[in-house]
Structures are given as C-alpha cells and as structure tokens.
Short mmCIF file of N, CA and C in Angstrom, two decimals:
data_model
loop_
_atom_site.label_atom_id
_atom_site.label_comp_id
_atom_site.label_asym_id
_atom_site.label_seq_id
_atom_site.Cartn_x
_atom_site.Cartn_y
_atom_site.Cartn_z
N MET T 4 -98.57 170.41 13.24
CA MET T 4 -99.44 169.93 12.19
C MET T 4 -99.26 168.41 12.05
N THR T 5 -100.36 167.70 11.86
CA THR T 5 -100.34 166.25 11.75
C THR T 5 -100.03 165.84 10.32
N ASP T 6 -99.16 164.85 10.19
CA ASP T 6 -98.82 164.31 8.87
C ASP T 6 -100.03 163.53 8.35
N PRO T 7 -100.61 163.94 7.19
CA PRO T 7 -101.80 163.26 6.69
C PRO T 7 -101.55 161.81 6.31
N ASP T 8 -100.29 161.45 6.07
CA ASP T 8 -99.97 160.07 5.72
C ASP T 8 -99.63 159.21 6.94
N ALA T 9 -99.63 159.85 8.12
CA ALA T 9 -99.27 159.12 9.34
C ALA T 9 -100.37 158.13 9.68
N LEU T 10 -99.95 156.94 9.98
CA LEU T 10 -100.87 155.89 10.37
C LEU T 10 -100.38 155.31 11.68
N ARG T 11 -101.23 155.36 12.69
CA ARG T 11 -100.88 154.76 13.97
C ARG T 11 -101.32 153.31 13.93
N VAL T 12 -100.42 152.40 14.27
CA VAL T 12 -100.72 150.98 14.28
C VAL T 12 -100.78 150.49 15.72
N VAL T 13 -101.86 149.82 16.06
CA VAL T 13 -102.07 149.29 17.41
C VAL T 13 -102.11 147.77 17.30
N TYR T 14 -101.19 147.11 18.00
CA TYR T 14 -101.14 145.65 18.01
C TYR T 14 -101.80 145.10 19.28
N LEU T 15 -102.48 143.98 19.12
CA LEU T 15 -102.98 143.23 20.26
C LEU T 15 -101.77 142.65 20.98
N THR T 16 -101.74 142.80 22.30
CA THR T 16 -100.62 142.26 23.08
C THR T 16 -101.06 140.99 23.80
N ALA T 17 -100.10 140.16 24.15
CA ALA T 17 -100.39 138.86 24.77
C ALA T 17 -101.20 139.01 26.05
N ASP T 18 -100.96 140.07 26.82
CA ASP T 18 -101.72 140.23 28.07
C ASP T 18 -103.17 140.67 27.81
N GLU T 19 -103.53 140.94 26.55
CA GLU T 19 -104.89 141.33 26.19
C GLU T 19 -105.67 140.20 25.51
N PHE T 20 -105.05 139.02 25.33
CA PHE T 20 -105.70 137.94 24.60
C PHE T 20 -107.07 137.56 25.18
N ALA T 21 -107.17 137.45 26.49
CA ALA T 21 -108.41 137.00 27.13
C ALA T 21 -109.47 138.09 27.20
N GLU T 22 -109.04 139.32 27.44
CA GLU T 22 -109.98 140.45 27.56
C GLU T 22 -109.45 141.62 26.74
N PRO T 23 -109.64 141.54 25.42
CA PRO T 23 -109.06 142.55 24.55
C PRO T 23 -109.88 143.84 24.50
N PRO T 24 -109.22 144.95 24.19
CA PRO T 24 -109.96 146.19 23.96
C PRO T 24 -110.61 146.14 22.58
N PRO T 25 -111.69 146.89 22.36
CA PRO T 25 -112.26 146.96 21.02
C PRO T 25 -111.26 147.58 20.07
N PRO T 26 -111.25 147.17 18.84
CA PRO T 26 -112.17 146.30 18.10
C PRO T 26 -111.79 144.82 18.14
N PHE T 27 -110.79 144.44 18.92
CA PHE T 27 -110.41 143.03 19.03
C PHE T 27 -111.52 142.28 19.75
N ARG T 28 -111.69 141.00 19.42
CA ARG T 28 -112.78 140.23 20.04
C ARG T 28 -112.35 138.78 20.30
N THR T 29 -113.01 138.18 21.23
CA THR T 29 -112.76 136.78 21.60
C THR T 29 -113.90 135.91 21.07
N GLY T 30 -113.87 134.65 21.43
CA GLY T 30 -114.93 133.73 21.03
C GLY T 30 -115.08 132.60 22.02
N ALA T 31 -115.89 131.64 21.66
CA ALA T 31 -116.12 130.48 22.51
C ALA T 31 -116.67 129.35 21.64
N ALA T 32 -116.64 128.15 22.19
CA ALA T 32 -117.18 126.99 21.47
C ALA T 32 -117.68 125.98 22.49
N GLY T 33 -118.55 125.10 22.03
CA GLY T 33 -119.05 124.08 22.93
C GLY T 33 -119.99 123.11 22.25
N ILE T 34 -120.72 122.40 23.07
CA ILE T 34 -121.63 121.34 22.65
C ILE T 34 -123.06 121.83 22.84
N VAL T 35 -123.95 121.37 21.98
CA VAL T 35 -125.38 121.64 22.13
C VAL T 35 -126.07 120.32 22.43
N ARG T 36 -126.80 120.30 23.53
CA ARG T 36 -127.52 119.09 23.94
C ARG T 36 -129.02 119.39 24.00
N VAL T 37 -129.78 118.32 23.92
CA VAL T 37 -131.22 118.43 24.15
C VAL T 37 -131.45 118.01 25.59
N GLY T 38 -131.98 118.94 26.38
CA GLY T 38 -132.22 118.66 27.79
C GLY T 38 -133.39 117.72 28.01
N ASP T 39 -133.60 117.31 29.27
CA ASP T 39 -134.70 116.41 29.61
C ASP T 39 -136.05 116.99 29.22
N ASP T 40 -136.15 118.32 29.25
CA ASP T 40 -137.41 118.97 28.91
C ASP T 40 -137.54 119.27 27.42
N GLY T 41 -136.55 118.83 26.61
CA GLY T 41 -136.59 119.04 25.17
C GLY T 41 -135.97 120.35 24.71
N ALA T 42 -135.53 121.17 25.66
CA ALA T 42 -134.91 122.45 25.30
C ALA T 42 -133.44 122.25 24.97
N LEU T 43 -132.95 123.08 24.06
CA LEU T 43 -131.54 123.03 23.72
C LEU T 43 -130.71 123.68 24.81
N GLU T 44 -129.60 123.04 25.16
CA GLU T 44 -128.70 123.55 26.19
C GLU T 44 -127.31 123.71 25.60
N GLN T 45 -126.72 124.90 25.76
CA GLN T 45 -125.37 125.17 25.29
C GLN T 45 -124.38 124.93 26.42
N GLU T 46 -123.42 124.08 26.18
CA GLU T 46 -122.37 123.82 27.16
C GLU T 46 -121.07 124.40 26.61
N THR T 47 -120.47 125.34 27.33
CA THR T 47 -119.22 125.93 26.90
C THR T 47 -118.07 124.99 27.22
N ARG T 48 -117.27 124.67 26.21
CA ARG T 48 -116.11 123.78 26.39
C ARG T 48 -114.79 124.50 26.18
N LEU T 49 -114.84 125.67 25.49
CA LEU T 49 -113.61 126.35 25.13
C LEU T 49 -113.84 127.85 25.00
N ARG T 50 -112.95 128.61 25.62
CA ARG T 50 -112.89 130.07 25.42
C ARG T 50 -111.81 130.32 24.38
N ILE T 51 -112.11 131.14 23.39
CA ILE T 51 -111.17 131.40 22.30
C ILE T 51 -110.61 132.80 22.47
N SER T 52 -109.29 132.89 22.54
CA SER T 52 -108.63 134.18 22.74
C SER T 52 -108.80 135.07 21.52
N ALA T 53 -108.55 136.36 21.71
CA ALA T 53 -108.59 137.30 20.59
C ALA T 53 -107.53 136.93 19.56
N ASN T 54 -106.38 136.47 20.00
CA ASN T 54 -105.32 136.03 19.08
C ASN T 54 -105.87 134.95 18.14
N SER T 55 -106.47 133.92 18.69
CA SER T 55 -106.98 132.82 17.89
C SER T 55 -108.22 133.21 17.10
N SER T 56 -109.07 134.02 17.69
CA SER T 56 -110.28 134.48 17.00
C SER T 56 -109.92 135.18 15.68
N HIS T 57 -108.96 136.09 15.75
CA HIS T 57 -108.57 136.83 14.55
C HIS T 57 -107.73 135.98 13.60
N ALA T 58 -106.98 135.02 14.13
CA ALA T 58 -106.24 134.09 13.27
C ALA T 58 -107.22 133.22 12.48
N LEU T 59 -108.28 132.76 13.11
CA LEU T 59 -109.29 131.96 12.42
C LEU T 59 -109.92 132.75 11.27
N THR T 60 -110.14 134.02 11.50
CA THR T 60 -110.70 134.87 10.45
C THR T 60 -109.66 135.12 9.36
N GLY T 61 -108.47 135.54 9.76
CA GLY T 61 -107.43 135.88 8.82
C GLY T 61 -106.98 134.73 7.93
N HIS T 62 -106.99 133.53 8.46
CA HIS T 62 -106.57 132.36 7.69
C HIS T 62 -107.69 131.79 6.82
N GLY T 63 -108.87 132.39 6.88
CA GLY T 63 -109.97 131.93 6.04
C GLY T 63 -110.78 130.80 6.62
N VAL T 64 -110.51 130.42 7.86
CA VAL T 64 -111.25 129.32 8.49
C VAL T 64 -112.71 129.72 8.70
N VAL T 65 -112.94 130.94 9.14
CA VAL T 65 -114.30 131.42 9.37
C VAL T 65 -115.08 131.40 8.05
N ALA T 66 -114.48 131.88 6.98
CA ALA T 66 -115.15 131.87 5.67
C ALA T 66 -115.46 130.45 5.22
N ALA T 67 -114.52 129.53 5.42
CA ALA T 67 -114.73 128.13 5.02
C ALA T 67 -115.86 127.50 5.83
N LEU T 68 -115.90 127.78 7.12
CA LEU T 68 -116.99 127.25 7.96
C LEU T 68 -118.32 127.87 7.57
N ASN T 69 -118.34 129.17 7.30
CA ASN T 69 -119.59 129.83 6.88
C ASN T 69 -120.11 129.25 5.58
N ALA T 70 -119.22 128.80 4.70
CA ALA T 70 -119.63 128.23 3.41
C ALA T 70 -120.36 126.89 3.58
N LEU T 71 -120.30 126.30 4.77
CA LEU T 71 -120.97 125.02 5.01
C LEU T 71 -122.48 125.17 5.14
N GLY T 72 -122.96 126.38 5.31
CA GLY T 72 -124.40 126.58 5.52
C GLY T 72 -124.80 126.35 6.96
N LEU T 73 -124.04 126.95 7.87
CA LEU T 73 -124.32 126.82 9.30
C LEU T 73 -125.63 127.54 9.65
N GLU T 74 -126.06 127.35 10.87
CA GLU T 74 -127.28 128.02 11.36
C GLU T 74 -126.91 129.41 11.86
N GLY T 75 -126.57 130.29 10.95
CA GLY T 75 -126.11 131.64 11.27
C GLY T 75 -124.76 131.86 10.63
N GLU T 76 -124.20 133.03 10.84
CA GLU T 76 -122.92 133.35 10.22
C GLU T 76 -121.90 133.71 11.29
N LEU T 77 -120.76 133.04 11.24
CA LEU T 77 -119.67 133.32 12.16
C LEU T 77 -119.07 134.68 11.87
N GLY T 78 -118.56 135.32 12.92
CA GLY T 78 -117.89 136.61 12.76
C GLY T 78 -118.70 137.77 13.31
N GLY T 79 -119.93 137.52 13.67
CA GLY T 79 -120.79 138.59 14.18
C GLY T 79 -120.90 138.63 15.70
N GLY T 80 -120.22 137.71 16.38
CA GLY T 80 -120.23 137.72 17.83
C GLY T 80 -121.36 136.94 18.48
N ALA T 81 -122.17 136.24 17.67
CA ALA T 81 -123.27 135.45 18.22
C ALA T 81 -122.97 133.96 18.04
N PRO T 82 -123.49 133.11 18.93
CA PRO T 82 -123.27 131.67 18.78
C PRO T 82 -123.93 131.15 17.49
N VAL T 83 -123.21 130.28 16.79
CA VAL T 83 -123.70 129.70 15.55
C VAL T 83 -123.70 128.17 15.70
N LEU T 84 -124.81 127.57 15.34
CA LEU T 84 -124.98 126.12 15.47
C LEU T 84 -124.30 125.39 14.33
N ILE T 85 -123.56 124.33 14.69
CA ILE T 85 -122.98 123.41 13.71
C ILE T 85 -123.75 122.11 13.88
N ARG T 86 -124.65 121.82 12.95
CA ARG T 86 -125.49 120.63 13.04
C ARG T 86 -124.63 119.36 13.04
N PRO T 87 -125.12 118.29 13.66
CA PRO T 87 -124.34 117.04 13.72
C PRO T 87 -123.84 116.56 12.35
N ALA T 88 -124.63 116.73 11.31
CA ALA T 88 -124.23 116.28 9.97
C ALA T 88 -123.05 117.08 9.42
N LEU T 89 -122.84 118.31 9.92
CA LEU T 89 -121.76 119.16 9.44
C LEU T 89 -120.50 119.08 10.30
N VAL T 90 -120.60 118.46 11.45
CA VAL T 90 -119.46 118.39 12.37
C VAL T 90 -118.22 117.76 11.74
N PRO T 91 -118.33 116.62 11.03
CA PRO T 91 -117.12 116.04 10.43
C PRO T 91 -116.45 116.96 9.40
N THR T 92 -117.24 117.67 8.61
CA THR T 92 -116.68 118.59 7.61
C THR T 92 -116.02 119.78 8.30
N ALA T 93 -116.65 120.30 9.33
CA ALA T 93 -116.06 121.41 10.09
C ALA T 93 -114.74 120.97 10.72
N ARG T 94 -114.71 119.75 11.21
CA ARG T 94 -113.48 119.20 11.81
C ARG T 94 -112.36 119.12 10.77
N ARG T 95 -112.68 118.69 9.55
CA ARG T 95 -111.67 118.61 8.48
C ARG T 95 -111.11 119.99 8.15
N ILE T 96 -111.96 121.01 8.16
CA ILE T 96 -111.52 122.39 7.90
C ILE T 96 -110.50 122.82 8.95
N LEU T 97 -110.76 122.48 10.21
CA LEU T 97 -109.84 122.83 11.29
C LEU T 97 -108.53 122.06 11.19
N TYR T 98 -108.60 120.77 10.84
CA TYR T 98 -107.38 119.98 10.63
C TYR T 98 -106.52 120.61 9.53
N GLU T 99 -107.17 121.00 8.45
CA GLU T 99 -106.46 121.60 7.32
C GLU T 99 -105.82 122.93 7.73
N ALA T 100 -106.52 123.72 8.52
CA ALA T 100 -105.97 124.99 8.99
C ALA T 100 -104.72 124.75 9.83
N ASP T 101 -104.76 123.73 10.66
CA ASP T 101 -103.60 123.40 11.48
C ASP T 101 -102.41 123.03 10.60
N ARG T 102 -102.65 122.23 9.61
CA ARG T 102 -101.58 121.79 8.70
C ARG T 102 -100.99 122.97 7.91
N LYS T 103 -101.86 123.86 7.44
CA LYS T 103 -101.42 124.99 6.61
C LYS T 103 -100.65 126.05 7.39
N THR T 104 -100.96 126.20 8.65
CA THR T 104 -100.41 127.33 9.40
C THR T 104 -99.30 126.95 10.37
N TYR T 105 -99.03 125.68 10.52
CA TYR T 105 -98.02 125.25 11.49
C TYR T 105 -96.66 125.87 11.18
N GLY T 106 -96.06 126.47 12.19
CA GLY T 106 -94.71 127.00 12.08
C GLY T 106 -94.55 128.32 11.36
N GLY T 107 -95.64 128.90 10.89
CA GLY T 107 -95.55 130.16 10.15
C GLY T 107 -95.64 131.39 11.04
N ARG T 108 -95.35 132.54 10.44
CA ARG T 108 -95.53 133.83 11.12
C ARG T 108 -96.61 134.57 10.35
N TRP T 109 -97.61 135.05 11.08
CA TRP T 109 -98.78 135.65 10.45
C TRP T 109 -99.14 136.96 11.14
N GLU T 110 -99.62 137.89 10.35
CA GLU T 110 -100.09 139.17 10.87
C GLU T 110 -101.32 139.59 10.06
N PHE T 111 -102.36 140.03 10.76
CA PHE T 111 -103.60 140.41 10.09
C PHE T 111 -104.09 141.77 10.58
N VAL T 112 -104.68 142.52 9.65
CA VAL T 112 -105.35 143.77 10.01
C VAL T 112 -106.74 143.39 10.50
N VAL T 113 -107.09 143.85 11.69
CA VAL T 113 -108.39 143.56 12.29
C VAL T 113 -109.40 144.65 11.92
N ALA T 114 -108.97 145.89 11.99
CA ALA T 114 -109.86 147.02 11.69
C ALA T 114 -109.02 148.25 11.39
N ARG T 115 -109.66 149.21 10.75
CA ARG T 115 -108.99 150.47 10.46
C ARG T 115 -109.99 151.60 10.68
N GLU T 116 -109.55 152.61 11.41
CA GLU T 116 -110.37 153.80 11.64
C GLU T 116 -109.77 154.92 10.80
N GLU T 117 -110.58 155.45 9.91
CA GLU T 117 -110.14 156.57 9.08
C GLU T 117 -110.32 157.86 9.86
N GLY T 118 -109.85 158.93 9.32
CA GLY T 118 -109.99 160.23 9.97
C GLY T 118 -108.70 161.00 9.89
N PRO T 119 -108.65 162.13 10.59
CA PRO T 119 -107.44 162.95 10.52
C PRO T 119 -106.21 162.22 11.07
N GLU T 120 -106.42 161.31 12.00
CA GLU T 120 -105.33 160.49 12.54
C GLU T 120 -105.74 159.02 12.43
N PRO T 121 -105.57 158.42 11.25
CA PRO T 121 -106.03 157.04 11.06
C PRO T 121 -105.30 156.06 11.97
N VAL T 122 -106.05 155.03 12.38
CA VAL T 122 -105.51 153.99 13.25
C VAL T 122 -105.81 152.64 12.61
N GLU T 123 -104.81 151.77 12.61
CA GLU T 123 -104.98 150.42 12.12
C GLU T 123 -104.73 149.46 13.28
N TYR T 124 -105.67 148.55 13.49
CA TYR T 124 -105.56 147.56 14.56
C TYR T 124 -105.13 146.23 13.95
N ARG T 125 -104.07 145.65 14.50
CA ARG T 125 -103.51 144.43 13.94
C ARG T 125 -103.26 143.39 15.03
N VAL T 126 -103.20 142.15 14.57
CA VAL T 126 -102.77 141.06 15.43
C VAL T 126 -101.60 140.36 14.75
N ALA T 127 -100.50 140.26 15.47
CA ALA T 127 -99.36 139.43 15.04
C ALA T 127 -99.59 138.10 15.75
N VAL T 128 -100.02 137.10 15.01
CA VAL T 128 -100.50 135.84 15.59
C VAL T 128 -99.39 135.13 16.37
N VAL T 129 -99.73 134.76 17.60
CA VAL T 129 -98.86 133.89 18.39
C VAL T 129 -99.27 132.48 17.99
N ASN T 130 -98.50 131.90 17.09
CA ASN T 130 -98.90 130.67 16.44
C ASN T 130 -99.05 129.49 17.40
N ARG T 131 -98.20 129.41 18.40
CA ARG T 131 -98.30 128.29 19.36
C ARG T 131 -99.67 128.30 20.05
N GLU T 132 -100.13 129.46 20.47
CA GLU T 132 -101.43 129.58 21.13
C GLU T 132 -102.55 129.25 20.15
N TYR T 133 -102.43 129.72 18.91
CA TYR T 133 -103.42 129.44 17.86
C TYR T 133 -103.49 127.94 17.58
N GLN T 134 -102.35 127.28 17.47
CA GLN T 134 -102.32 125.85 17.20
C GLN T 134 -103.02 125.07 18.33
N LYS T 135 -102.80 125.48 19.56
CA LYS T 135 -103.48 124.83 20.70
C LYS T 135 -104.99 125.02 20.59
N THR T 136 -105.41 126.20 20.18
CA THR T 136 -106.85 126.46 20.03
C THR T 136 -107.44 125.57 18.94
N LEU T 137 -106.74 125.42 17.82
CA LEU T 137 -107.23 124.54 16.75
C LEU T 137 -107.41 123.12 17.27
N VAL T 138 -106.44 122.62 18.03
CA VAL T 138 -106.53 121.27 18.59
C VAL T 138 -107.72 121.17 19.54
N ARG T 139 -107.92 122.18 20.35
CA ARG T 139 -109.04 122.16 21.30
C ARG T 139 -110.39 122.25 20.59
N LEU T 140 -110.44 123.03 19.50
CA LEU T 140 -111.68 123.09 18.71
C LEU T 140 -111.99 121.73 18.10
N VAL T 141 -110.96 121.07 17.59
CA VAL T 141 -111.15 119.72 17.04
C VAL T 141 -111.65 118.78 18.14
N ASP T 142 -111.13 118.90 19.35
CA ASP T 142 -111.59 118.07 20.47
C ASP T 142 -113.08 118.30 20.75
N VAL T 143 -113.51 119.55 20.71
CA VAL T 143 -114.94 119.86 20.92
C VAL T 143 -115.77 119.18 19.84
N LEU T 144 -115.33 119.27 18.59
CA LEU T 144 -116.07 118.64 17.50
C LEU T 144 -116.02 117.12 17.59
N ASN T 145 -114.89 116.56 18.02
CA ASN T 145 -114.81 115.11 18.22
C ASN T 145 -115.83 114.65 19.27
N ARG T 146 -115.92 115.41 20.33
CA ARG T 146 -116.87 115.08 21.41
C ARG T 146 -118.30 115.12 20.89
N ALA T 147 -118.62 116.17 20.12
CA ALA T 147 -119.97 116.29 19.55
C ALA T 147 -120.25 115.11 18.61
N SER T 148 -119.30 114.79 17.76
CA SER T 148 -119.46 113.71 16.79
C SER T 148 -119.65 112.36 17.47
N ARG T 149 -118.86 112.12 18.49
CA ARG T 149 -118.91 110.84 19.21
C ARG T 149 -120.29 110.57 19.78
N PHE T 150 -121.00 111.62 20.19
CA PHE T 150 -122.31 111.44 20.82
C PHE T 150 -123.47 111.90 19.94
N GLY T 151 -123.18 112.20 18.66
CA GLY T 151 -124.23 112.61 17.73
C GLY T 151 -124.87 113.95 18.08
N GLU T 152 -124.07 114.80 18.74
CA GLU T 152 -124.58 116.09 19.16
C GLU T 152 -124.13 117.20 18.21
N ALA T 153 -124.80 118.31 18.31
CA ALA T 153 -124.41 119.51 17.56
C ALA T 153 -123.34 120.24 18.38
N ALA T 154 -122.64 121.12 17.72
CA ALA T 154 -121.66 121.98 18.38
C ALA T 154 -122.06 123.43 18.10
N TRP T 155 -121.44 124.34 18.82
CA TRP T 155 -121.65 125.76 18.54
C TRP T 155 -120.32 126.47 18.61
N LEU T 156 -120.26 127.56 17.87
CA LEU T 156 -119.04 128.36 17.80
C LEU T 156 -119.45 129.82 17.75
N GLU T 157 -118.76 130.63 18.52
CA GLU T 157 -119.03 132.07 18.56
C GLU T 157 -117.73 132.83 18.30
N LEU T 158 -117.75 133.67 17.29
CA LEU T 158 -116.58 134.50 16.97
C LEU T 158 -117.06 135.90 16.62
#
C-alpha cells in the first residue's frame, strides 16, 4: 500500500542543464535587428540552462521583467521582445539580481504533480552557473543598448 503522504522529489541534475526532461525548461536570449529588407531578425547570443531559467523565475527576475510591459510575457517558452527604451531598465534588474543572489544557496519548486503518488520537481540552483548567466545576459543587453537595438529573451 502506498503512503498517501509520500512525496517523491525529483531534482534537476547538472548533466541535465542543457537538455532537461519536462517539466524543466531552458531559454535563450539575443539581439533583434532590422534587416536590409526591413524584416526583423533574431540573433541568438546566449543559451540559458534549465538551472538559470528556473533561478530567474524563482528569484523574481522574470516577474520584474514582465512588469516592464514587454512585448509578450516571459515564462511561456516564447521569445519576448525587449524594446530599446526598456533595455537599460531590464539591465538594472539583472544587475540587482546578481547583487542579491551572489554567494547564496537557493532551491525552488518548479512543478508539482498531484495524484496517488505525488511528485515535486525542484532545482537546487548552482549559483556559479547562474551568476555567469546573469553576466552574459547583461552583456547581451549592453550590446543591444550600444547599437540602439532591441533584445529578446525566451524562458
């Protein structure tokens, strides 16, 4: 007989960061340019690991960025445009996240499946990898700002 209070906990492992099993997810970021023909072109500059993707959500960075009024909502797995006028504010949010989370230990619940044998999916954040991602995201935004371009982020 199964213990009704039993909860199986599944952690994301380091070897799954790049290609995680569901419900864990990755992301990406880059620059948006206007091509010679006037069409928008997305250039990928950064792949975001599942570790960093969930850390960005868990630390409230995704919510703070969504509050800026982006062209779409982060967290749904689709690319979201960060207009040139919002790039400096988005960059400040990332700087602040770096300052707040440096050196800490963090763990977040990603999802929970109810049922006779409930499962909870968690990420124990590898902070060093997350900090590198924050720096790289800031670099993407710096590049966009320097050339008056928009950026995009997918989580």
